[in-house]
XYZ file of C-alpha atoms in Angstrom:
723
model
C 29.655 8.370 17.720
C 26.139 8.280 19.095
C 23.564 6.103 17.375
C 21.747 8.280 14.848
C 20.676 5.542 12.429
C 17.924 2.975 12.765
C 17.821 -0.268 10.816
C 15.361 -0.103 7.955
C 13.602 -3.389 8.713
C 13.274 -2.729 12.445
C 12.021 0.793 11.729
C 9.345 -0.710 9.478
C 8.255 -3.050 12.280
C 7.851 0.030 14.495
C 5.569 1.527 11.864
C 3.477 -1.633 11.741
C 3.296 -1.551 15.518
C 1.746 1.926 15.189
C -0.863 0.374 12.893
C -1.539 -2.233 15.572
C -1.994 0.554 18.136
C -5.017 1.712 16.122
C -6.514 -1.774 16.592
C -6.140 -1.276 20.343
C -7.404 2.327 20.446
C -10.754 2.374 22.253
C -11.734 5.651 20.553
C -11.718 3.872 17.162
C -15.000 2.096 16.189
C -14.841 -1.655 16.707
C -15.091 -2.779 13.081
C -12.409 -0.250 12.143
C -10.209 -1.694 14.891
C -10.710 -5.111 13.319
C -9.658 -3.628 9.996
C -6.461 -2.209 11.499
C -5.651 -5.654 12.926
C -6.132 -7.071 9.420
C -3.951 -4.347 7.893
C -1.253 -5.107 10.473
C -1.302 -8.728 9.366
C -1.381 -8.068 5.606
C 1.459 -5.559 6.028
C 3.455 -8.204 7.867
C 2.710 -10.773 5.164
C 4.111 -8.494 2.466
C 7.082 -7.603 4.673
C 7.995 -11.275 5.016
C 7.423 -11.985 1.336
C 9.585 -9.089 0.148
C 11.977 -7.783 2.792
C 12.583 -11.029 4.688
C 12.664 -12.896 1.376
C 15.308 -10.513 0.057
C 17.441 -10.842 3.203
C 17.115 -14.632 3.010
C 18.321 -14.602 -0.609
C 21.321 -12.449 0.297
C 22.413 -14.820 3.064
C 22.820 -17.484 0.400
C 25.217 -15.256 -1.527
C 27.253 -13.368 1.097
C 27.002 -14.135 4.807
C 29.221 -11.161 5.715
C 27.285 -8.469 3.819
C 26.211 -5.586 6.099
C 23.704 -2.777 5.638
C 25.111 0.739 5.413
C 23.599 2.375 8.511
C 23.779 0.078 11.528
C 26.279 -2.420 10.143
C 24.013 -5.412 10.774
C 24.562 -8.516 8.678
C 21.620 -10.139 6.903
C 21.593 -12.943 9.488
C 21.551 -10.436 12.349
C 18.692 -8.561 10.727
C 16.705 -11.766 10.244
C 17.259 -12.791 13.864
C 16.122 -9.349 15.059
C 13.063 -9.455 12.780
C 12.011 -12.913 13.977
C 12.464 -11.907 17.625
C 10.457 -8.691 17.258
C 7.713 -10.411 15.267
C 7.383 -13.001 18.035
C 6.923 -10.137 20.523
C 4.222 -8.467 18.414
C 2.150 -11.642 17.851
C 0.703 -11.703 21.412
C -0.142 -7.991 21.109
C -2.115 -8.690 17.947
C -3.851 -11.633 19.673
C -4.750 -9.416 22.635
C -6.161 -6.727 20.348
C -8.282 -9.253 18.438
C -9.496 -10.901 21.639
C -10.523 -7.596 23.215
C -12.345 -6.465 20.069
C -14.265 -9.734 19.761
C -15.158 -9.730 23.474
C -16.619 -6.239 23.196
C -18.525 -7.187 20.034
C -19.993 -10.144 21.899
C -20.943 -8.257 25.062
C -22.394 -5.162 23.372
C -23.716 -6.457 20.052
C -24.121 -10.230 20.305
C -21.508 -10.760 17.600
C -19.363 -13.779 18.358
C -16.781 -16.017 16.739
C -17.503 -19.424 18.262
C -15.661 -22.676 18.712
C -17.176 -26.083 19.370
C -17.131 -25.558 23.133
C -19.602 -22.666 22.812
C -22.118 -24.247 20.421
C -25.718 -25.023 21.165
C -26.968 -28.472 20.221
C -28.826 -27.003 17.225
C -25.721 -25.169 16.014
C -23.597 -28.283 16.338
C -26.100 -30.267 14.289
C -26.162 -27.518 11.669
C -22.350 -27.543 11.366
C -22.236 -31.336 11.189
C -24.624 -31.340 8.249
C -22.838 -28.346 6.688
C -19.470 -30.087 6.838
C -20.822 -33.340 5.427
C -22.686 -31.729 2.529
C -20.781 -28.521 1.729
C -17.171 -29.171 2.743
C -16.306 -32.869 2.749
C -17.038 -33.448 -0.973
C -14.744 -30.522 -1.924
C -11.627 -31.096 0.175
C -8.503 -32.997 -0.903
C -6.844 -34.610 2.124
C -3.348 -36.075 1.879
C -1.282 -38.401 4.021
C 2.441 -37.601 4.041
C 5.295 -39.796 5.211
C 8.528 -41.218 3.849
C 6.617 -43.090 1.167
C 4.485 -40.134 0.052
C 6.008 -36.907 -1.319
C 5.620 -33.692 0.619
C 3.035 -31.517 -1.209
C 3.601 -27.979 -2.434
C 1.985 -25.643 0.104
C 0.727 -22.463 -1.522
C 1.774 -19.043 -0.340
C -0.615 -17.567 2.282
C -3.031 -20.486 1.975
C -4.509 -22.058 5.111
C -4.145 -25.771 5.846
C -5.349 -28.083 8.588
C -2.492 -30.365 9.626
C -2.504 -33.364 11.987
C 0.194 -35.672 13.329
C -1.112 -39.177 12.686
C 0.013 -42.103 14.805
C 2.622 -44.190 12.975
C 5.457 -46.647 13.548
C 8.286 -45.629 15.880
C 11.029 -43.490 14.343
C 8.703 -42.263 11.581
C 6.333 -39.324 11.148
C 3.045 -39.369 9.298
C 1.066 -36.167 8.708
C -2.410 -35.529 7.432
C -2.924 -32.245 5.549
C -6.147 -30.704 4.237
C -6.278 -27.438 2.266
C -8.816 -25.222 4.051
C -9.708 -23.114 1.030
C -11.719 -23.935 -2.030
C -15.205 -23.551 -3.449
C -16.738 -22.787 -0.077
C -17.092 -19.747 2.142
C -14.455 -19.127 4.761
C -16.862 -17.485 7.224
C -19.820 -19.673 8.210
C -22.658 -17.711 9.793
C -24.794 -19.814 12.111
C -28.618 -19.736 11.921
C -28.984 -18.157 15.378
C -31.896 -15.799 16.001
C -31.148 -12.207 17.088
C -27.399 -12.769 17.175
C -24.534 -12.966 14.720
C -22.469 -16.037 15.505
C -19.902 -17.411 13.081
C -17.147 -19.959 12.700
C -14.197 -20.031 10.329
C -14.161 -22.930 7.907
C -10.601 -23.949 8.863
C -11.758 -24.536 12.439
C -14.628 -26.658 11.159
C -12.256 -28.735 9.035
C -9.809 -29.086 11.918
C -12.583 -30.294 14.215
C -13.701 -32.996 11.790
C -10.207 -34.222 10.864
C -10.814 -37.456 12.815
C -13.752 -38.094 10.479
C -11.569 -37.504 7.414
C -8.633 -39.593 8.680
C -10.861 -42.203 10.301
C -8.280 -44.995 10.022
C -5.704 -43.079 12.038
C -5.337 -41.876 15.591
C -4.611 -38.126 15.695
C -1.839 -37.192 18.138
C -2.083 -33.397 17.692
C -3.436 -30.966 15.128
C -3.299 -27.306 14.137
C -4.192 -24.732 11.522
C -1.107 -23.851 9.476
C -0.191 -21.074 7.058
C 3.010 -20.682 5.020
C 4.503 -17.396 3.768
C 6.845 -17.688 0.809
C 9.563 -15.426 -0.534
C 8.072 -13.280 -3.313
C 11.101 -11.120 -4.111
C 11.506 -11.971 -7.776
C 14.647 -10.736 -9.542
C 13.424 -9.051 -12.694
C 16.816 -7.696 -13.788
C 18.363 -11.178 -13.754
C 15.506 -12.483 -15.870
C 15.974 -9.737 -18.437
C 19.598 -10.699 -18.936
C 18.539 -14.269 -19.671
C 15.779 -13.453 -22.150
C 15.667 -11.712 -25.490
C 11.893 -11.312 -25.431
C 9.241 -8.728 -24.672
C 9.195 -7.424 -21.073
C 5.554 -8.451 -20.800
C 6.473 -12.098 -21.458
C 9.315 -11.917 -18.932
C 6.981 -10.573 -16.246
C 4.381 -13.269 -16.951
C 7.038 -15.956 -16.480
C 8.332 -14.355 -13.271
C 4.843 -14.220 -11.776
C 4.644 -17.982 -12.157
C 8.061 -18.323 -10.548
C 7.060 -16.153 -7.579
C 4.396 -18.654 -6.525
C 7.051 -21.358 -5.990
C 9.777 -19.547 -4.050
C 11.097 -20.756 -0.694
C 9.053 -20.512 2.528
C 10.203 -17.825 4.996
C 7.595 -18.221 7.749
C 5.190 -20.757 9.224
C 2.218 -19.736 11.371
C 0.352 -22.168 13.619
C -2.828 -21.806 15.618
C -1.942 -24.571 18.104
C 1.114 -26.283 19.483
C 2.373 -29.278 17.546
C 4.689 -31.877 19.054
C 8.424 -31.806 18.411
C 8.400 -34.676 15.907
C 5.821 -33.129 13.585
C 7.460 -29.688 13.836
C 10.845 -31.161 12.980
C 9.286 -32.993 10.015
C 7.685 -29.757 8.714
C 10.842 -27.706 9.241
C 12.941 -30.281 7.406
C 10.716 -30.329 4.330
C 10.037 -26.570 4.290
C 13.652 -25.699 5.170
C 12.612 -23.488 8.073
C 14.271 -22.823 11.416
C 12.328 -22.922 14.703
C 12.683 -19.100 14.922
C 10.607 -18.845 11.737
C 7.618 -20.562 13.365
C 5.027 -18.303 15.013
C 2.064 -19.365 17.127
C -0.962 -17.144 17.432
C -4.434 -17.370 18.888
C -6.196 -15.013 16.478
C -7.059 -16.209 12.939
C -3.992 -16.810 10.818
C -5.548 -14.818 7.992
C -7.559 -11.817 9.162
C -9.033 -11.079 5.747
C -12.075 -12.835 7.217
C -12.966 -9.507 8.867
C -14.202 -8.205 5.502
C -17.042 -10.747 5.428
C -18.016 -9.656 8.931
C -17.845 -5.973 7.972
C -20.152 -6.550 5.002
C -22.617 -8.318 7.288
C -22.658 -5.424 9.760
C -22.475 -2.345 7.532
C -26.225 -1.823 7.300
C -27.294 -3.123 10.701
C -24.686 -1.556 13.004
C -23.329 1.707 11.513
C -21.902 2.797 14.881
C -19.267 0.065 14.511
C -17.729 2.044 11.652
C -16.277 5.472 11.054
C -18.877 8.089 10.292
C -19.278 8.208 6.514
C -16.999 10.759 4.879
C -17.244 10.989 1.100
C -14.704 12.842 -1.057
C -16.118 16.319 -1.608
C -16.261 18.803 -4.465
C -13.292 21.110 -4.478
C -13.960 24.790 -3.847
C -11.292 25.376 -6.528
C -13.574 23.982 -9.245
C -16.251 26.083 -10.927
C -19.241 23.803 -11.353
C -20.664 23.759 -14.860
C -17.466 24.985 -16.509
C -15.189 22.598 -18.460
C -11.992 21.653 -16.660
C -9.371 22.430 -19.307
C -10.226 26.152 -19.518
C -10.199 26.353 -15.715
C -6.712 24.897 -15.499
C -5.516 27.142 -18.319
C -6.614 30.129 -16.196
C -5.051 29.073 -12.880
C -3.359 26.219 -11.050
C -5.770 23.845 -9.279
C -4.842 21.592 -6.349
C -6.914 18.609 -5.244
C -6.361 16.967 -1.853
C -7.470 13.329 -1.777
C -9.423 11.701 -0.169
C -11.004 14.804 1.332
C -11.672 16.073 -2.177
C -12.827 13.952 -5.088
C -10.678 12.719 -7.963
C -13.629 13.430 -10.294
C -12.359 16.816 -11.566
C -9.198 15.141 -12.868
C -11.247 12.328 -14.426
C -13.534 14.955 -15.957
C -10.529 16.743 -17.437
C -9.243 13.477 -18.918
C -12.650 12.625 -20.385
C -13.055 16.124 -21.823
C -9.673 15.740 -23.465
C -10.796 12.430 -24.977
C -13.657 14.163 -26.833
C -12.364 17.731 -27.315
C -11.617 18.142 -31.065
C -8.787 20.557 -30.232
C -6.896 18.020 -28.096
C -4.249 16.291 -30.190
C -2.405 14.177 -27.632
C -2.451 12.749 -24.116
C 0.622 11.310 -22.410
C 0.520 9.613 -19.009
C 2.483 7.297 -16.702
C 0.561 4.467 -15.016
C 1.972 2.635 -11.990
C -1.115 1.274 -10.205
C -4.689 1.693 -11.411
C -8.074 0.510 -10.164
C -9.447 -2.855 -11.289
C -12.178 -1.073 -13.289
C -10.144 1.976 -14.153
C -11.980 5.070 -15.375
C -8.573 6.533 -16.202
C -7.810 3.705 -18.607
C -11.302 3.949 -20.104
C -10.767 7.654 -20.818
C -7.430 6.901 -22.500
C -9.010 4.180 -24.623
C -11.818 6.520 -25.644
C -9.270 9.183 -26.563
C -7.358 6.750 -28.779
C -10.555 5.580 -30.452
C -11.474 9.204 -31.086
C -8.277 9.760 -33.012
C -6.063 11.300 -30.323
C -2.412 10.394 -30.052
C -2.244 8.586 -26.697
C 1.079 7.570 -25.180
C 0.869 5.437 -22.036
C 3.832 4.290 -20.005
C 2.650 1.210 -18.119
C 4.967 0.097 -15.327
C 4.804 -3.681 -15.581
C 7.102 -4.075 -12.558
C 4.787 -2.435 -9.982
C 5.027 -5.030 -7.218
C 1.902 -7.218 -6.826
C 0.208 -5.248 -9.627
C 2.248 -6.834 -12.403
C -0.516 -9.124 -13.613
C -3.097 -6.339 -13.545
C -0.799 -4.001 -15.475
C 0.048 -6.636 -18.073
C -3.670 -6.922 -18.789
C -4.140 -3.163 -19.029
C -1.141 -2.779 -21.354
C -2.667 -5.279 -23.783
C -6.046 -3.577 -23.674
C -4.563 -0.112 -24.219
C -2.482 -1.383 -27.112
C -5.532 -3.067 -28.627
C -7.412 0.236 -28.524
C -4.694 2.042 -30.461
C -2.643 3.615 -27.659
C 1.133 3.670 -27.917
C 2.309 1.631 -24.915
C 5.859 1.858 -23.590
C 7.546 0.340 -20.535
C 10.267 2.848 -19.660
C 14.054 2.630 -19.230
C 15.722 -0.723 -18.650
C 16.338 -1.548 -14.960
C 14.425 1.515 -13.701
C 10.826 1.570 -12.548
C 8.818 4.633 -13.560
C 7.069 5.730 -10.375
C 6.263 9.316 -11.385
C 2.635 10.457 -11.580
C 2.625 12.613 -14.680
C 0.063 13.504 -17.346
C 0.445 15.939 -20.257
C -2.431 17.071 -22.477
C -1.736 19.017 -25.674
C -4.452 21.144 -27.266
C -4.180 22.966 -30.590
C -6.675 25.660 -31.559
C -5.756 27.397 -34.815
C -2.149 28.507 -34.514
C -2.239 28.402 -30.723
C -0.912 25.374 -28.835
C -1.920 24.948 -25.184
C -0.600 22.477 -22.635
C -2.037 21.213 -19.364
C 0.013 19.090 -17.011
C -1.087 17.063 -14.015
C 1.507 16.025 -11.438
C 0.556 14.003 -8.378
C 1.893 12.293 -5.308
C -0.342 9.243 -5.738
C -1.441 6.782 -8.385
C -4.144 7.253 -10.999
C -6.401 4.971 -8.998
C -9.964 5.915 -8.103
C -10.107 3.342 -5.308
C -6.985 4.435 -3.439
C -7.836 8.109 -4.004
C -10.654 7.536 -1.480
C -8.302 5.874 1.038
C -4.888 7.553 0.680
C -4.032 11.203 1.307
C -2.494 12.578 -1.885
C -2.038 15.866 -3.702
C -2.933 16.428 -7.356
C -1.691 19.563 -9.127
C -3.221 20.578 -12.470
C -1.345 23.413 -14.121
C -0.632 25.193 -17.403
C 2.611 26.690 -16.061
C 4.846 26.901 -19.145
C 8.048 26.036 -17.296
C 6.488 22.902 -15.830
C 4.770 21.719 -19.011
C 7.971 22.184 -21.045
C 9.956 19.986 -18.684
C 7.095 17.475 -18.404
C 7.334 17.174 -22.183
C 11.069 16.543 -21.881
C 10.375 13.751 -19.367
C 7.969 12.049 -21.768
C 10.387 12.445 -24.671
C 13.108 10.750 -22.639
C 10.777 7.939 -21.566
C 9.734 7.366 -25.173
C 13.357 6.965 -26.227
C 14.375 4.914 -23.197
C 16.744 7.624 -21.976
C 16.924 9.749 -18.829
C 16.490 13.456 -18.155
C 19.934 14.661 -17.164
C 19.168 18.161 -15.935
C 16.165 20.349 -15.237
C 15.635 23.886 -14.052
C 12.193 23.583 -12.469
C 11.147 19.963 -12.003
C 13.231 17.578 -9.924
C 13.525 14.367 -11.945
C 15.118 11.182 -10.605
C 17.376 9.357 -11.066
C 19.814 12.023 -12.323
C 18.327 15.312 -11.186
C 16.539 14.846 -7.860
C 18.879 13.702 -5.090
C 21.591 16.178 -6.144
C 19.074 19.042 -6.364
C 17.733 18.247 -2.898
C 21.293 18.338 -1.540
C 21.711 21.788 -3.110
C 18.469 22.944 -1.489
C 19.589 21.643 1.914
C 22.961 23.355 1.419
C 21.076 26.578 0.800
C 19.377 26.309 4.199
C 22.722 25.450 5.851
C 24.289 28.585 4.345
C 21.337 30.616 5.562
C 21.689 29.300 9.123
C 25.462 29.823 9.161
C 24.981 33.475 8.242
C 22.540 33.960 11.107
C 19.366 33.468 9.075
C 16.364 31.243 9.675
C 17.280 27.943 8.035
C 14.257 25.645 7.812
C 13.370 22.329 6.150
C 9.959 20.666 6.236
C 9.460 17.191 4.768
C 6.348 15.038 4.504
C 7.397 11.539 3.452
C 6.303 7.939 3.618
C 9.842 6.697 4.244
C 13.353 8.016 4.848
C 16.185 5.561 4.124
C 18.575 7.335 1.696
C 21.817 7.585 3.694
C 23.189 10.372 1.496
C 20.184 12.552 2.301
C 20.084 11.420 5.943
C 23.701 12.492 6.420
C 22.986 15.839 4.758
C 20.008 16.397 7.089
C 22.235 15.570 10.074
C 24.760 18.126 8.797
C 21.979 20.700 8.481
C 20.843 20.013 12.037
C 24.378 20.425 13.341
C 24.531 23.811 11.618
C 21.373 25.088 13.262
C 18.788 24.378 10.544
C 15.431 23.531 12.081
C 14.003 20.399 10.451
C 10.469 19.134 10.924
C 9.391 15.894 9.296
C 6.228 13.842 9.172
C 7.372 10.366 8.146
C 4.573 7.827 8.139
C 6.602 4.645 7.870
C 10.305 3.797 7.841
C 12.624 6.443 9.259
C 16.285 5.433 9.463
C 17.285 8.784 10.977
C 16.887 9.013 14.745
C 15.698 12.473 15.794
C 16.595 14.434 18.920
C 20.069 12.986 19.493
C 22.219 15.697 21.232
C 24.978 17.184 19.064
C 23.709 15.399 15.952
C 19.965 15.566 15.319
C 18.786 17.755 18.188
C 17.263 20.241 15.711
C 15.256 17.517 13.972
C 11.690 16.584 14.936
C 10.009 13.516 13.438
C 6.344 12.647 13.840
C 4.331 9.820 12.314
C 0.589 10.118 11.747
C -1.351 6.864 11.509
C -5.108 7.166 11.332
C -8.211 6.570 9.272
C -6.465 7.274 5.971
C -3.045 6.195 4.745
C -0.777 9.253 4.672
C 0.754 9.159 1.203
C 1.426 12.712 -0.046
C 5.035 13.895 -0.298
C 5.871 17.551 0.356
C 9.319 19.192 0.347
C 9.770 22.643 1.926
C 13.025 24.622 2.006
C 12.904 27.967 3.787
C 9.929 29.973 5.007
C 7.580 32.649 3.756
C 7.899 34.129 0.280
C 11.411 32.703 -0.187
C 10.277 29.140 0.493
C 10.969 26.616 -2.246
C 8.004 24.249 -2.143
C 7.513 20.971 -4.025
C 5.083 18.071 -4.171
C 6.498 14.750 -5.323
C 5.995 11.078 -6.089
C 9.349 10.302 -4.439
C 10.168 9.331 -0.891
C 13.696 9.862 0.424
C 14.597 6.246 -0.278
C 17.554 5.241 -2.447
C 15.197 3.250 -4.655
C 13.247 6.479 -5.321
C 16.036 9.006 -5.530
C 18.495 7.152 -7.786
C 16.837 3.929 -8.972
C 13.483 5.112 -10.311
C 12.055 7.782 -12.552
C 10.359 10.192 -10.167
C 9.137 13.769 -10.500
C 8.845 16.592 -7.972
C 7.026 19.747 -9.082
C 7.588 23.269 -7.741
C 4.534 25.065 -6.384
C 4.564 28.678 -7.578
C 0.904 29.735 -7.437
C 0.408 31.701 -4.192
C -3.063 30.293 -3.532
C -1.809 26.712 -3.882
C 1.316 27.455 -1.814
C -0.787 28.925 0.965
C -3.030 25.882 1.012
C -0.161 23.388 1.195
C 1.412 25.359 4.049
C -1.963 25.238 5.831
C -2.070 21.438 5.353
C 1.492 21.161 6.658
C 0.895 23.287 9.756
C -2.286 21.391 10.602
C -0.470 18.062 10.490
C 2.390 19.390 12.631
C -0.137 20.355 15.315
C -1.920 16.976 15.348
C -2.117 15.834 18.971
C -4.427 12.840 18.563
C -2.969 10.576 15.854
C 0.622 11.871 15.853
C 3.431 9.821 17.365
C 6.703 11.577 18.158
C 10.062 9.858 17.634
C 12.234 9.759 20.751
C 16.078 9.844 20.828
C 16.084 6.060 21.445
C 14.152 5.565 18.138
C 10.898 4.596 19.872
C 7.674 6.540 19.310
C 5.298 8.018 21.871
C 1.769 9.286 21.357
C 1.416 13.049 21.390
C -1.487 14.130 23.593
C -3.140 17.564 23.989
C -1.388 19.779 26.515
C -3.380 21.127 29.436
C -6.000 23.496 28.084
C -5.241 22.524 24.481
C -8.045 21.303 22.229
C -7.624 17.870 20.609
C -6.668 18.038 16.931
C -6.976 14.976 14.739
C -5.631 16.392 11.467
C -7.469 13.889 9.281
C -10.789 14.529 11.031
C -10.118 18.258 10.673
C -9.544 17.958 6.920
C -12.768 15.950 6.532
C -14.790 18.723 8.187
C -12.924 21.390 6.247
C -13.669 19.647 2.931
C -17.393 19.531 3.715
C -17.386 23.230 4.610
C -15.411 24.179 1.509
C -17.724 22.167 -0.735
C -20.543 24.538 0.215
C -18.483 27.401 -1.226
C -17.852 25.743 -4.575
C -18.619 28.391 -7.214
C -21.094 27.832 -10.026
C -20.450 29.099 -13.534
C -22.628 32.057 -14.480
C -25.090 31.542 -17.286
C -23.135 33.980 -19.421
C -19.873 32.067 -19.015
C -18.856 30.809 -22.455
C -18.350 27.070 -22.566
C -15.835 25.249 -24.673
C -17.649 23.418 -27.415
C -17.655 19.708 -26.652
C -17.177 17.326 -29.530
C -19.822 14.827 -30.349
C -18.773 11.296 -29.674
C -16.775 10.009 -32.600
C -18.081 6.911 -34.302
C -16.073 3.945 -33.001
C -13.271 2.679 -35.175
C -13.230 -1.015 -36.134
C -10.853 -1.543 -33.199
C -13.330 0.144 -30.887
C -16.214 -1.971 -32.151
C -14.185 -5.127 -31.656
C -13.228 -4.136 -28.115
C -16.839 -3.508 -27.126
C -17.931 -6.803 -28.688
C -15.288 -8.654 -26.696
C -16.341 -6.944 -23.462
C -20.008 -7.628 -24.116
C -19.142 -11.284 -24.432
C -17.390 -11.194 -21.059
C -13.954 -11.944 -22.480
C -10.766 -9.982 -22.511
C -11.390 -8.095 -19.266
C -8.290 -7.453 -17.204
């Protein structure tokens, strides 16, 4: 059988390589290229902490375990990951070097080392180190007599091999982070010259370890496994989930190292000493010339934002939706017709306005919502708190297990509970990843429902960075099943069957298989079988195999898969009817769209779920059918525009590599994201305004705060209790 599967981890590395390509793209502004280099690195950090950490853990349990697509063992996957990462490191270094060279030549912006300093700059740094750094650092000498220190995850250290007796190794280590700035801007007129604090500390290590001769030295950074096992912890504790998560977060900080990064070459003795104490293999050590932590680019970006705007993308703010009637309350608008918002081209404000109106509308009796990730100063949470304080019944499912947002969500859950909201955590062993909100309004004997279903989180910050779809609807079929989802979540049970919504884990994967079977039957009978999928990732082997079957039966399948894609497209006799493109650009493609069939008979959904096993059968996810013709037409327009992207689209080849799609001869360039930005600005000009005669829903006066509300505001005024 021909190879039609790609390994998940190696496919992810291909995605991150596409991110790195943006750092090397000369058509991208220089500071944005720096940002892409930083994103490449932060992506890789998380990949090592979670995916490599998980593989490492599994090697300790079963050395013969294989993954279900390519048959690679965990050890084989780790070896392939380390080898590919080593190949990508020089590419990242080259990208960073080229960006910094161009910044220096065109703008006088330069990262300097001690070889490039003027006498005045060197004197400045000498004084700076003596006064600002030296009093705050905590150097350590490590040898057989002194215990090896705990090195924090992702922290930067300066390390030196100190001369010692034969047959022994002595190291000097200095943490390079603390109560001082990482980026040191030099007082140079008419230029922006800077040095990173770790390089300053490394340079003056002989001053710190003045009683020792330094043999070699380097900047060092450790990445630790962060794949905590929440299920195992739950079995061992008979306590609140919030307490379990708090304990696990402390445990995460102390897990085993999985990678070491060095800025310079260390000798064999010191490397062997480090590897022994950190339990690392030589293949887990990576040398690089660019900064080990590229988050330093944010300080540089802040410095340049106002003085060199051409180094950045042209400003593009989320616009007013042409679907929204200005001056008219949101709830009545949604009760009249379905409304679709497309972030970040359109603003999240209409949804926030609807939530705030609900908080103060005397006819609204309840609000129910699922929260996975929210902004640090969440307007969504504030609206929910206000609603609870105004006497509404507010049910909030807070997903405490949202990776790397656990601590944030623990804080929000406490604050919501304190305000009078009913807070739940969802079914045991299943994350709730759905983006679902249900508002109930009672006016006299009439009960009205409005549901919001989205592809992205209730997060104002990411709504300006990620492409997502937000559907607000009063469709009775949808709101009835949304209510059933919330009822199940409240009782800790699962929705077993639905007629309209697709609800994982019991009624999504099987329904998608039925929809694919429908297109197969259509193609077999001579019809036009078609499937269109916009996903972040495709790893579910059950669905992959069904898509392969559809391709073999003549169904045309087009997919835009931003990240991992374990199905290899274009393989003769297997996937030759499947086309896969990946769009990586200014915004993170995040919306999920499912299309089965064409024209009026098309079954069209938006969803929170990727085609990953963790989404389809291990989480609570929701996909909503799109029935309104105006909304359907718009989503099809979005889909077709992305399919025709010939600037930021990469096309998967039958060998699983990706190649840039370029405009054909005589064809105009089409960057789909740039197109949607322009379209949003044009549409905003058409946004209707409510006529003066349009009756407005009476807005309630703000309810006097309850004692709980007064207490909350007093706490916040005192600067305590913020999460």
